[in-house]
GROMACS .gro file of C-alpha atoms in nm:
model
  292
    1MET     CA    1   0.000   0.000   0.000
    2GLN     CA    2   0.113   0.330  -0.092
    3TRP     CA    3   0.030   0.678   0.041
    4LEU     CA    4   0.324   0.848  -0.006
    5PHE     CA    5   0.350   1.202   0.113
    6GLY     CA    6   0.684   1.260   0.276
    7VAL     CA    7   0.760   1.526   0.530
    8LEU     CA    8   0.754   1.879   0.390
    9ARG     CA    9   1.090   2.047   0.353
   10ALA     CA   10   1.199   2.264   0.641
   11GLU     CA   11   1.260   2.578   0.437
   12ILE     CA   12   0.884   2.631   0.424
   13GLN     CA   13   0.825   2.881   0.704
   14GLN     CA   14   0.531   2.904   0.941
   15TYR     CA   15   0.312   3.111   0.715
   16TYR     CA   16   0.309   2.828   0.463
   17LYS     CA   17   0.033   2.647   0.647
   18PHE     CA   18  -0.108   2.338   0.487
   19GLN     CA   19  -0.421   2.310   0.696
   20PHE     CA   20  -0.616   2.630   0.736
   21GLN     CA   21  -0.963   2.778   0.742
   22THR     CA   22  -1.093   3.008   0.470
   23HIS     CA   23  -1.357   3.279   0.494
   24LEU     CA   24  -1.524   3.439   0.194
   25VAL     CA   25  -1.515   3.816   0.255
   26ASP     CA   26  -1.653   4.049  -0.014
   27GLY     CA   27  -1.600   3.783  -0.279
   28THR     CA   28  -1.240   3.702  -0.177
   29PHE     CA   29  -1.123   3.408   0.032
   30ARG     CA   30  -0.915   3.515   0.330
   31LEU     CA   31  -0.715   3.295   0.567
   32CYS     CA   32  -0.875   3.336   0.908
   33HIS     CA   33  -0.991   3.101   1.183
   34SER     CA   34  -1.343   3.142   1.320
   35SER     CA   35  -1.337   3.520   1.264
   36CYS     CA   36  -1.125   3.747   1.048
   37ASP     CA   37  -1.153   4.007   1.325
   38LEU     CA   38  -0.931   3.785   1.542
   39LEU     CA   39  -0.657   3.709   1.291
   40ASP     CA   40  -0.639   3.765   0.916
   41VAL     CA   41  -0.317   3.647   0.752
   42GLY     CA   42  -0.403   3.740   0.394
   43THR     CA   43  -0.582   3.608   0.090
   44LEU     CA   44  -0.603   3.255  -0.040
   45ASP     CA   45  -0.491   3.385  -0.379
   46ASP     CA   46  -0.161   3.512  -0.237
   47TYR     CA   47  -0.108   3.194  -0.042
   48PHE     CA   48  -0.160   2.980  -0.353
   49VAL     CA   49   0.089   3.197  -0.546
   50ASN     CA   50   0.351   3.132  -0.275
   51VAL     CA   51   0.285   2.758  -0.286
   52THR     CA   52   0.309   2.753  -0.666
   53GLU     CA   53   0.644   2.931  -0.659
   54TRP     CA   54   0.773   2.685  -0.401
   55LEU     CA   55   0.661   2.388  -0.610
   56ARG     CA   56   0.851   2.520  -0.911
   57GLU     CA   57   1.166   2.543  -0.701
   58ASN     CA   58   1.119   2.196  -0.547
   59PRO     CA   59   1.021   1.957  -0.829
   60TYR     CA   60   1.042   1.640  -0.620
   61ASP     CA   61   0.809   1.741  -0.338
   62VAL     CA   62   0.444   1.644  -0.300
   63LEU     CA   63   0.200   1.853  -0.095
   64THR     CA   64  -0.141   1.801   0.056
   65ILE     CA   65  -0.362   2.105   0.115
   66LEU     CA   66  -0.659   2.066   0.348
   67LEU     CA   67  -0.899   2.358   0.315
   68GLY     CA   68  -1.129   2.445   0.603
   69ASN     CA   69  -1.446   2.584   0.449
   70GLY     CA   70  -1.548   2.837   0.715
   71ASN     CA   71  -1.838   2.980   0.514
   72PHE     CA   72  -1.953   2.649   0.365
   73ALA     CA   73  -1.893   2.802   0.023
   74ALA     CA   74  -1.956   2.596  -0.290
   75ALA     CA   75  -1.656   2.401  -0.414
   76THR     CA   76  -1.673   2.595  -0.742
   77GLU     CA   77  -1.575   2.912  -0.553
   78PHE     CA   78  -1.225   2.769  -0.504
   79ILE     CA   79  -1.161   2.718  -0.876
   80ALA     CA   80  -1.062   3.079  -0.949
   81PRO     CA   81  -0.787   3.102  -0.681
   82LEU     CA   82  -0.642   2.773  -0.802
   83LYS     CA   83  -0.640   2.888  -1.164
   84LYS     CA   84  -0.515   3.243  -1.111
   85SER     CA   85  -0.220   3.128  -0.903
   86GLY     CA   86  -0.114   2.859  -1.148
   87LEU     CA   87  -0.151   2.599  -0.874
   88LEU     CA   88  -0.419   2.411  -1.067
   89ASP     CA   89  -0.151   2.288  -1.309
   90TYR     CA   90  -0.009   2.080  -1.022
   91VAL     CA   91  -0.335   1.954  -0.871
   92TYR     CA   92  -0.407   1.581  -0.879
   93THR     CA   93  -0.741   1.446  -1.003
   94PRO     CA   94  -0.817   1.097  -0.868
   95PRO     CA   95  -0.943   0.826  -1.104
   96LYS     CA   96  -1.238   0.731  -0.882
   97ILE     CA   97  -1.474   0.873  -0.619
   98PRO     CA   98  -1.411   0.809  -0.337
   99MET     CA   99  -1.055   0.680  -0.314
  100ALA     CA  100  -1.007   0.389  -0.075
  101LEU     CA  101  -0.680   0.336   0.107
  102ASP     CA  102  -0.525   0.108  -0.155
  103ASP     CA  103  -0.639   0.323  -0.448
  104TRP     CA  104  -0.382   0.597  -0.395
  105PRO     CA  105  -0.080   0.603  -0.627
  106THR     CA  106   0.283   0.597  -0.523
  107LEU     CA  107   0.490   0.904  -0.451
  108SER     CA  108   0.681   0.853  -0.775
  109HIS     CA  109   0.354   0.865  -0.971
  110PHE     CA  110   0.271   1.209  -0.834
  111ILE     CA  111   0.620   1.336  -0.918
  112LEU     CA  112   0.649   1.186  -1.266
  113THR     CA  113   0.305   1.309  -1.375
  114GLY     CA  114   0.367   1.655  -1.231
  115LYS     CA  115   0.044   1.639  -1.033
  116ARG     CA  116   0.208   1.694  -0.695
  117VAL     CA  117  -0.069   1.868  -0.499
  118VAL     CA  118  -0.367   1.689  -0.347
  119VAL     CA  119  -0.644   1.928  -0.237
  120PHE     CA  120  -0.905   1.831   0.022
  121LEU     CA  121  -1.207   2.036   0.132
  122ASN     CA  122  -1.369   1.954   0.464
  123TYR     CA  123  -1.723   2.068   0.381
  124GLU     CA  124  -1.926   2.124   0.062
  125ALA     CA  125  -1.692   1.938  -0.173
  126ASN     CA  126  -1.860   1.821  -0.493
  127GLN     CA  127  -1.629   1.590  -0.685
  128THR     CA  128  -1.884   1.533  -0.957
  129GLU     CA  129  -1.862   1.903  -1.044
  130VAL     CA  130  -1.504   1.974  -0.929
  131PRO     CA  131  -1.322   1.639  -0.932
  132TYR     CA  132  -0.984   1.775  -0.819
  133ILE     CA  133  -1.116   1.925  -0.492
  134LEU     CA  134  -1.156   1.612  -0.284
  135ASP     CA  135  -1.418   1.554  -0.018
  136GLN     CA  136  -1.222   1.508   0.304
  137PHE     CA  137  -1.449   1.301   0.522
  138SER     CA  138  -1.546   1.041   0.263
  139GLN     CA  139  -1.175   0.964   0.219
  140MET     CA  140  -1.008   1.068   0.546
  141TRP     CA  141  -1.103   1.062   0.912
  142GLU     CA  142  -0.967   1.260   1.207
  143THR     CA  143  -0.893   1.203   1.573
  144PRO     CA  144  -1.046   1.453   1.824
  145PHE     CA  145  -1.006   1.811   1.702
  146SER     CA  146  -0.851   2.078   1.930
  147PRO     CA  147  -0.750   1.814   2.188
  148THR     CA  148  -0.700   1.903   2.553
  149ASP     CA  149  -0.607   1.551   2.667
  150LEU     CA  150  -0.228   1.507   2.683
  151SER     CA  151  -0.269   1.134   2.620
  152PHE     CA  152  -0.403   1.212   2.268
  153PRO     CA  153  -0.640   0.916   2.225
  154CYS     CA  154  -0.635   0.790   1.866
  155ASP     CA  155  -1.012   0.763   1.833
  156ILE     CA  156  -1.241   0.856   1.545
  157GLN     CA  157  -1.418   1.190   1.588
  158ARG     CA  158  -1.494   1.308   1.235
  159PRO     CA  159  -1.686   1.201   1.042
  160PRO     CA  160  -1.924   1.098   1.321
  161GLY     CA  161  -2.057   0.745   1.315
  162LEU     CA  162  -1.775   0.601   1.104
  163SER     CA  163  -1.721   0.233   1.184
  164GLU     CA  164  -1.376   0.096   1.263
  165ALA     CA  165  -1.400  -0.130   0.960
  166ALA     CA  166  -1.465   0.166   0.730
  167ALA     CA  167  -1.193   0.371   0.900
  168LYS     CA  168  -0.933   0.107   0.821
  169ASP     CA  169  -0.996   0.165   0.451
  170ARG     CA  170  -0.936   0.542   0.463
  171LEU     CA  171  -0.654   0.785   0.521
  172TYR     CA  172  -0.645   0.939   0.866
  173LEU     CA  173  -0.522   1.253   1.038
  174ALA     CA  174  -0.408   1.259   1.401
  175SER     CA  175  -0.457   1.593   1.577
  176HIS     CA  176  -0.159   1.661   1.803
  177ASN     CA  177  -0.209   2.030   1.874
  178LEU     CA  178  -0.268   2.049   2.250
  179ASN     CA  179  -0.507   2.322   2.364
  180THR     CA  180  -0.605   2.477   2.695
  181MET     CA  181  -0.904   2.684   2.807
  182LEU     CA  182  -0.843   3.042   2.919
  183SER     CA  183  -1.069   3.324   3.031
  184PHE     CA  184  -1.000   3.641   2.834
  185ALA     CA  185  -1.205   3.961   2.821
  186GLY     CA  186  -1.494   3.786   2.990
  187GLN     CA  187  -1.496   3.495   2.747
  188SER     CA  188  -1.360   3.143   2.755
  189LEU     CA  189  -1.112   3.077   2.476
  190LEU     CA  190  -0.954   2.752   2.364
  191VAL     CA  191  -0.594   2.840   2.277
  192PRO     CA  192  -0.275   2.648   2.197
  193ASN     CA  193  -0.092   2.517   2.502
  194THR     CA  194   0.250   2.661   2.424
  195VAL     CA  195   0.376   2.591   2.776
  196LEU     CA  196   0.395   2.218   2.699
  197LEU     CA  197   0.537   2.239   2.346
  198ASN     CA  198   0.864   2.084   2.460
  199GLU     CA  199   0.661   1.778   2.559
  200THR     CA  200   0.402   1.761   2.280
  201ASN     CA  201   0.655   1.824   2.000
  202ALA     CA  202   0.907   1.577   2.142
  203VAL     CA  203   1.019   1.253   1.981
  204GLU     CA  204   0.944   1.039   2.285
  205GLY     CA  205   0.778   1.051   2.625
  206PHE     CA  206   0.421   1.087   2.749
  207GLY     CA  207   0.228   1.337   2.539
  208SER     CA  208   0.493   1.346   2.265
  209VAL     CA  209   0.417   1.344   1.895
  210GLY     CA  210   0.644   1.042   1.859
  211LYS     CA  211   0.457   0.836   2.118
  212ALA     CA  212   0.119   0.945   1.983
  213GLY     CA  213   0.217   0.831   1.634
  214ILE     CA  214   0.330   0.493   1.767
  215ASP     CA  215   0.010   0.457   1.972
  216CYS     CA  216  -0.197   0.525   1.660
  217ALA     CA  217   0.010   0.277   1.459
  218ASP     CA  218  -0.042   0.011   1.728
  219LYS     CA  219  -0.416   0.069   1.733
  220TRP     CA  220  -0.478   0.096   1.358
  221GLU     CA  221  -0.191  -0.122   1.234
  222ARG     CA  222  -0.044   0.170   1.038
  223PRO     CA  223   0.080   0.517   1.132
  224PRO     CA  224  -0.126   0.830   1.061
  225ASN     CA  225  -0.109   0.966   0.710
  226PHE     CA  226  -0.105   1.315   0.858
  227ILE     CA  227  -0.021   1.461   1.198
  228LEU     CA  228  -0.143   1.807   1.289
  229VAL     CA  229   0.094   2.002   1.516
  230ASP     CA  230   0.127   2.355   1.655
  231HIS     CA  231   0.447   2.557   1.618
  232TYR     CA  232   0.641   2.288   1.435
  233ASN     CA  233   0.964   2.487   1.484
  234MET     CA  234   0.950   2.449   1.862
  235GLY     CA  235   1.039   2.147   2.070
  236PRO     CA  236   1.309   2.003   2.294
  237VAL     CA  237   1.551   1.979   2.000
  238ASN     CA  238   1.566   2.142   1.660
  239GLY     CA  239   1.338   1.956   1.418
  240SER     CA  240   1.190   1.717   1.674
  241VAL     CA  241   0.853   1.687   1.498
  242PHE     CA  242   1.029   1.599   1.172
  243GLN     CA  243   1.245   1.345   1.351
  244ALA     CA  244   0.933   1.182   1.495
  245ALA     CA  245   0.778   1.167   1.148
  246ALA     CA  246   1.097   1.012   1.009
  247ILE     CA  247   1.086   0.739   1.272
  248LEU     CA  248   0.726   0.658   1.184
  249ASN     CA  249   0.827   0.653   0.818
  250ASN     CA  250   1.119   0.423   0.901
  251VAL     CA  251   1.368   0.665   0.747
  252THR     CA  252   1.652   0.875   0.888
  253TYR     CA  253   1.599   1.244   0.955
  254ASN     CA  254   1.906   1.432   0.833
  255GLY     CA  255   1.748   1.771   0.770
  256LYS     CA  256   1.763   2.097   0.953
  257CYS     CA  257   1.456   2.269   1.083
  258CYS     CA  258   1.348   2.622   1.086
  259GLY     CA  259   1.536   2.848   1.322
  260ARG     CA  260   1.402   2.702   1.643
  261LEU     CA  261   1.252   2.952   1.885
  262LYS     CA  262   1.344   2.946   2.251
  263SER     CA  263   1.162   2.698   2.470
  264ALA     CA  264   0.812   2.808   2.561
  265SER     CA  265   0.755   2.985   2.892
  266PRO     CA  266   0.426   3.045   3.078
  267SER     CA  267   0.428   3.411   2.973
  268LYS     CA  268   0.435   3.309   2.606
  269LEU     CA  269   0.089   3.157   2.633
  270PHE     CA  270  -0.060   3.488   2.743
  271SER     CA  271   0.143   3.712   2.512
  272GLN     CA  272   0.012   3.502   2.224
  273LEU     CA  273  -0.338   3.637   2.287
  274SER     CA  274  -0.232   3.985   2.178
  275ASN     CA  275  -0.080   3.891   1.844
  276GLN     CA  276  -0.183   3.541   1.742
  277VAL     CA  277  -0.492   3.400   1.907
  278TRP     CA  278  -0.523   3.110   1.669
  279PRO     CA  279  -0.249   2.855   1.608
  280VAL     CA  280  -0.033   2.811   1.304
  281TYR     CA  281  -0.073   2.451   1.194
  282LEU     CA  282   0.167   2.236   1.000
  283VAL     CA  283   0.042   1.905   0.872
  284VAL     CA  284   0.334   1.666   0.891
  285ALA     CA  285   0.243   1.400   0.639
  286MET     CA  286   0.323   1.037   0.705
  287MET     CA  287   0.461   0.808   0.438
  288VAL     CA  288   0.346   0.452   0.495
  289THR     CA  289   0.574   0.295   0.237
  290ALA     CA  290   0.842   0.451   0.020
  291MET     CA  291   0.764   0.307  -0.323
  292LEU     CA  292   0.978   0.508  -0.564
   0.00000   0.00000   0.00000
């Protein structure tokens, strides 16, 4: 079997998020989470242009983009940003709907055909009308979103009601972005737990991304295809999340990460509220088998 997205190269900086929520504002998609009044990091068009430029410079990399459809916009609304940026030239169209686990091609197929970007949409996908924007939850399931449990149980949350038998025939994403509840301006906010990043982004130990990946692999007999983390450039050592992914991929991590920030302190959690309420996610993709 063959899913086949390797870990994204470290020169992609934090603003190159690969899982994000979009909001349609005055006819233009903007990258915000929950509300653009809280944090607006620009337009989807600009983001796609950046990704397209990076793909041209890195011809042997394969990306997955998971779009969060905050306004439940029609899938056709996403066609224009893909076309205008040139990204559509790289987007993969699957041969069947939906794709089961063993239907996916090898990594070498994506590279040789030039179709090196797989685009998922969490809600309102319509593959009959737009076959290259894939419906997420008919082909991928997720563990609990915005987890607050440091043990990170590898259970099915979305789509609801999915049987274990059906789950074993789909891709899956493990959420490993620990959150905590804070009271701020009279409201309760679920925010990233930056205090424990040295634990959650570690290679081993309770609560670590490495242990969570192994726990998922033990339960489902294969590692996650994707792991969602916060602040991928922070951890006990430089590149720890990538090292954990390499171990799960059964390969050696020889790369350098991203200019690691200093270890998180309690004050960082609160200072984050003033400049970045919502987390920056990196989806670290798992490669089950390297079939090149």
